[in-house]
Amino acid sequence: MRIYTITQWFLFFYIYSFIGWIWESAYVSVLQKRFVNRGFLKGPFLPIYGSGALCVLAAALPVWRDPVKTFFVGMAAATVLEYITGAVMERIFRVRYWDYTGKFLNIHGYICLASALCWGVMSLILTRWVHFYISELVCAIPQPYASWAVLVITPVFTADFVTSFTVAFHLREFLEQNGRIQEELKKLLEKKNFLEDSIQEAGEKARVQIAQELRELYMKIGEQKERMYRVYTKSVRGLLRRNPTAYSNRYRETFSELKKNILENWKKIMEDRF
């Protein structure tokens, strides 16, 4: 087995992230019947595939001559990575960017049997065929050129990751703020129901005051919601378009409403443009 340099491992990560992006974008585009620039990042990289490939290579290359061991070792390494990544991302952003809930033998919706088996098959394909050619290509690049390639790609990748992370955090802020607004609305409705029960006993002056207070609260909540949509819509639109199956367990209704409004507005903009 070859010993690779740090630079070569970086190139493997970027190459497999790019291959993963091609696969996912093609697959989801066929399902959606439109081009989908798939993934968490704006650029043509899916880090989960790059990280998965590196995990598989590190774990399965030492046993690549044994297909059974390669299958199970690669499957285990990639599946553990997928579970950890899914759980951590949902913990941080309050959104699931992929979900296997409802799939056979899934664990918390982050992984499932079908996904694990796919990782096993991909481990065999990767270690026995694909990586041979990728390795030959990368190892044929003179070290200075390989280093320059990494120095050029890494800042671009990092900037894309930081930008996408910020947008995803904006989405979390939107969901949390909207959740607080929903709580305010709930309290407002409870207050309204209470006041309606007692309004018969109130005088005309009290009824006017109550009605005015309710109108002001409704207007305040409406303004908050409109301001939130104006601030966050542009930044999160691309993220939602790249992840059409994403959803939030904690803020399910709010997230569904946001997706519907943003994607419908985008569709209208594109129709008006063309």
C-alpha positions as a printed NumPy array, in Angstrom:
array([[  0.   ,   0.   ,   0.   ],
       [  1.309,   3.437,  -0.925],
       [  2.15 ,   6.03 ,   1.684],
       [  0.602,   9.372,   0.72 ],
       [  1.683,  12.873,   1.67 ],
       [ -0.621,  15.348,   3.43 ],
       [ -0.899,  17.277,   0.15 ],
       [ -2.066,  14.155,  -1.686],
       [ -4.669,  13.437,   1.003],
       [ -5.997,  16.97 ,   0.565],
       [ -6.272,  16.402,  -3.192],
       [ -8.086,  13.102,  -2.62 ],
       [-10.552,  14.913,  -0.355],
       [-11.299,  17.588,  -2.96 ],
       [-11.531,  15.109,  -5.837],
       [-13.935,  12.776,  -4.034],
       [-15.975,  15.731,  -2.752],
       [-16.324,  16.846,  -6.375],
       [-17.251,  13.347,  -7.588],
       [-19.839,  13.134,  -4.802],
       [-21.281,  16.487,  -5.862],
       [-21.628,  15.273,  -9.463],
       [-23.393,  12.091,  -8.326],
       [-25.763,  13.782,  -5.861],
       [-26.588,  16.702,  -8.167],
       [-27.358,  14.356, -11.061],
       [-29.479,  12.04 ,  -8.894],
       [-31.496,  14.799,  -7.198],
       [-31.859,  16.749, -10.466],
       [-33.49 ,  13.715, -12.082],
       [-35.883,  13.328,  -9.134],
       [-36.723,  17.061,  -9.033],
       [-36.886,  17.367, -12.846],
       [-34.683,  20.467, -12.692],
       [-31.004,  21.127, -12.086],
       [-30.179,  21.069,  -8.373],
       [-26.769,  22.285,  -7.203],
       [-26.782,  19.742,  -4.405],
       [-25.145,  20.087,  -1.039],
       [-24.406,  22.285,   1.928],
       [-21.867,  24.392,   0.005],
       [-22.442,  26.678,  -2.978],
       [-19.461,  25.304,  -4.864],
       [-19.149,  21.887,  -6.526],
       [-18.097,  20.008,  -3.407],
       [-19.894,  17.612,  -1.068],
       [-17.588,  17.275,   1.954],
       [-19.502,  14.264,   3.324],
       [-18.361,  12.282,   0.263],
       [-14.789,  13.54 ,   0.518],
       [-14.676,  12.748,   4.232],
       [-16.414,   9.419,   3.649],
       [-13.928,   8.453,   0.95 ],
       [-10.976,   9.306,   3.183],
       [-12.472,   7.312,   6.077],
       [-13.049,   4.338,   3.791],
       [ -9.541,   4.55 ,   2.351],
       [ -7.911,   4.836,   5.766],
       [ -9.936,   1.925,   7.151],
       [-10.292,  -0.386,   4.141],
       [ -7.12 ,   0.026,   2.082],
       [ -5.101,  -2.194,   4.469],
       [ -7.576,  -5.049,   3.789],
       [ -8.483,  -4.232,   0.172],
       [ -7.46 ,  -7.686,  -1.08 ],
       [-10.251,  -9.259,   1.001],
       [-13.587,  -8.09 ,  -0.506],
       [-15.66 ,  -9.192,   2.501],
       [-13.489,  -7.3  ,   4.973],
       [-13.341,  -4.311,   2.632],
       [-17.141,  -4.224,   2.381],
       [-17.82 ,  -4.351,   6.108],
       [-14.903,  -2.201,   7.275],
       [-15.681,   0.493,   4.695],
       [-19.407,   0.314,   5.423],
       [-18.82 ,   0.704,   9.169],
       [-16.382,   3.616,   8.816],
       [-18.553,   5.622,   6.414],
       [-21.815,   4.888,   8.251],
       [-20.399,   6.03 ,  11.594],
       [-19.179,   9.221,   9.918],
       [-22.6  ,   9.814,   8.326],
       [-24.374,   9.354,  11.661],
       [-22.029,  11.7  ,  13.532],
       [-22.192,  14.338,  10.787],
       [-25.999,  14.239,  10.601],
       [-26.424,  14.409,  14.377],
       [-23.906,  17.233,  14.824],
       [-25.358,  19.307,  11.964],
       [-28.893,  18.988,  13.314],
       [-27.659,  19.868,  16.793],
       [-25.927,  23.   ,  15.51 ],
       [-28.395,  24.186,  12.846],
       [-31.721,  22.664,  14.044],
       [-32.206,  21.332,  10.48 ],
       [-31.715,  17.914,   8.886],
       [-30.071,  18.166,   5.492],
       [-30.759,  14.484,   4.778],
       [-33.217,  12.162,   6.455],
       [-33.835,   8.406,   6.363],
       [-36.858,   8.428,   8.668],
       [-39.284,   5.806,   7.37 ],
       [-36.516,   3.794,   5.717],
       [-35.984,   0.185,   6.797],
       [-33.727,  -0.19 ,   9.865],
       [-32.936,   3.503,  10.231],
       [-31.319,   4.924,  13.374],
       [-32.782,   8.301,  14.325],
       [-33.145,   9.056,  10.606],
       [-29.415,   9.744,  10.213],
       [-28.469,   6.344,   8.788],
       [-30.338,   3.306,   7.489],
       [-29.621,  -0.182,   6.163],
       [-29.865,   0.827,   2.491],
       [-27.464,   3.727,   3.003],
       [-25.011,   1.513,   4.901],
       [-25.099,  -1.141,   2.164],
       [-24.468,   1.548,  -0.45 ],
       [-21.42 ,   2.675,   1.512],
       [-20.218,  -0.936,   1.566],
       [-20.601,  -1.312,  -2.198],
       [-18.952,   2.066,  -2.768],
       [-16.072,   0.96 ,  -0.532],
       [-15.462,  -2.039,  -2.796],
       [-15.689,   0.062,  -5.957],
       [-13.477,   2.758,  -4.459],
       [-10.672,   0.579,  -3.109],
       [-10.567,  -1.992,  -5.92 ],
       [-11.05 ,   0.225,  -8.987],
       [-11.673,   3.963,  -8.681],
       [ -8.917,   4.841,  -6.244],
       [ -6.318,   3.055,  -8.357],
       [ -6.814,   5.594, -11.168],
       [ -7.252,   8.589,  -8.855],
       [ -4.108,   7.603,  -6.973],
       [ -2.105,   7.25 , -10.189],
       [ -3.327,  10.671, -11.318],
       [ -2.549,  12.433,  -8.034],
       [  0.825,  10.743,  -7.552],
       [  1.834,  11.717, -11.093],
       [  1.476,  15.415, -10.231],
       [  4.857,  16.914,  -9.279],
       [  4.92 ,  17.924,  -5.608],
       [  5.256,  21.703,  -6.257],
       [  2.197,  21.694,  -8.549],
       [  0.214,  19.566,  -6.117],
       [  1.058,  21.982,  -3.303],
       [  0.013,  24.973,  -5.403],
       [ -3.271,  23.259,  -6.287],
       [ -4.018,  22.693,  -2.6  ],
       [ -3.026,  26.276,  -1.75 ],
       [ -5.448,  27.591,  -4.398],
       [ -8.395,  25.278,  -3.668],
       [ -8.244,  25.353,   0.14 ],
       [ -8.978,  29.095,   0.631],
       [-11.853,  28.909,  -1.876],
       [-13.273,  25.828,  -0.175],
       [-12.837,  27.373,   3.281],
       [-14.526,  30.637,   2.257],
       [-17.446,  28.674,   0.788],
       [-17.729,  26.59 ,   3.954],
       [-17.673,  29.649,   6.242],
       [-20.287,  31.431,   4.094],
       [-22.559,  28.383,   3.993],
       [-22.115,  27.84 ,   7.741],
       [-23.145,  31.463,   8.352],
       [-26.227,  31.095,   6.137],
       [-27.225,  27.88 ,   7.907],
       [-26.848,  29.681,  11.228],
       [-29.062,  32.501,   9.894],
       [-31.661,  29.857,   9.125],
       [-31.423,  28.589,  12.697],
       [-31.863,  32.157,  14.002],
       [-34.919,  32.595,  11.789],
       [-36.47 ,  29.376,  13.049],
       [-35.811,  30.27 ,  16.674],
       [-37.162,  33.813,  16.285],
       [-40.214,  32.548,  14.464],
       [-40.705,  29.985,  17.23 ],
       [-40.749,  32.814,  19.761],
       [-43.266,  34.696,  17.609],
       [-45.483,  31.614,  17.496],
       [-45.363,  31.513,  21.298],
       [-46.382,  35.182,  21.394],
       [-49.261,  34.429,  19.039],
       [-50.35 ,  31.539,  21.208],
       [-50.372,  33.748,  24.297],
       [-52.192,  36.449,  22.338],
       [-54.91 ,  34.037,  21.267],
       [-55.276,  32.777,  24.825],
       [-55.598,  36.363,  26.011],
       [-58.097,  37.103,  23.236],
       [-60.24 ,  34.122,  24.231],
       [-60.098,  35.172,  27.876],
       [-61.077,  38.731,  27.003],
       [-63.921,  37.579,  24.773],
       [-65.314,  35.621,  27.717],
       [-65.207,  38.658,  29.957],
       [-65.985,  41.355,  27.387],
       [-69.692,  41.169,  28.111],
       [-68.969,  42.505,  31.572],
       [-66.722,  45.314,  30.313],
       [-67.879,  48.777,  29.462],
       [-67.552,  50.459,  26.059],
       [-64.289,  52.148,  27.021],
       [-62.758,  48.863,  28.142],
       [-63.859,  47.106,  24.942],
       [-62.208,  49.783,  22.789],
       [-59.003,  49.553,  24.82 ],
       [-58.936,  45.766,  24.536],
       [-59.528,  45.868,  20.773],
       [-56.765,  48.458,  20.333],
       [-54.312,  46.384,  22.361],
       [-55.051,  43.295,  20.295],
       [-54.586,  45.218,  17.019],
       [-51.232,  46.578,  18.194],
       [-50.029,  43.124,  19.18 ],
       [-51.091,  41.645,  15.826],
       [-49.334,  44.483,  13.975],
       [-46.171,  44.046,  16.044],
       [-46.026,  40.327,  15.345],
       [-46.79 ,  40.874,  11.655],
       [-43.993,  43.454,  11.364],
       [-41.543,  41.142,  13.119],
       [-42.398,  38.305,  10.76 ],
       [-42.143,  40.497,   7.664],
       [-38.776,  41.869,   8.804],
       [-37.481,  38.35 ,   9.414],
       [-38.511,  37.166,   5.962],
       [-36.91 ,  40.227,   4.369],
       [-33.617,  39.722,   6.229],
       [-33.298,  35.949,   5.883],
       [-35.06 ,  35.032,   2.635],
       [-32.241,  35.999,   0.279],
       [-29.505,  34.344,   2.32 ],
       [-31.235,  31.003,   2.916],
       [-32.922,  30.619,  -0.484],
       [-29.897,  29.016,  -2.111],
       [-29.354,  26.686,   0.832],
       [-32.948,  25.445,   0.666],
       [-32.826,  25.042,  -3.109],
       [-29.656,  22.942,  -2.774],
       [-31.333,  20.77 ,  -0.131],
       [-34.979,  20.319,  -1.209],
       [-35.583,  17.431,   1.231],
       [-34.243,  19.274,   4.294],
       [-36.591,  19.723,   7.234],
       [-36.62 ,  20.6  ,  10.916],
       [-37.959,  18.347,  13.659],
       [-38.103,  21.066,  16.282],
       [-39.604,  23.768,  14.024],
       [-41.507,  21.623,  11.551],
       [-44.406,  23.993,  10.748],
       [-42.229,  27.097,  10.629],
       [-39.657,  25.408,   8.391],
       [-42.334,  24.091,   6.007],
       [-43.877,  27.56 ,   5.754],
       [-40.471,  29.125,   5.12 ],
       [-39.588,  26.628,   2.382],
       [-42.953,  27.102,   0.706],
       [-42.762,  30.911,   0.744],
       [-39.148,  31.136,  -0.365],
       [-39.341,  28.528,  -3.124],
       [-42.688,  29.821,  -4.435],
       [-41.331,  33.383,  -4.527],
       [-38.242,  32.139,  -6.371],
       [-40.406,  30.301,  -8.901],
       [-42.46 ,  33.458,  -9.48 ],
       [-39.296,  35.545,  -9.932],
       [-37.942,  33.102, -12.53 ],
       [-41.292,  32.971, -14.374],
       [-41.451,  36.778, -14.493],
       [-37.86 ,  36.938, -15.727],
       [-38.355,  34.466, -18.574]])
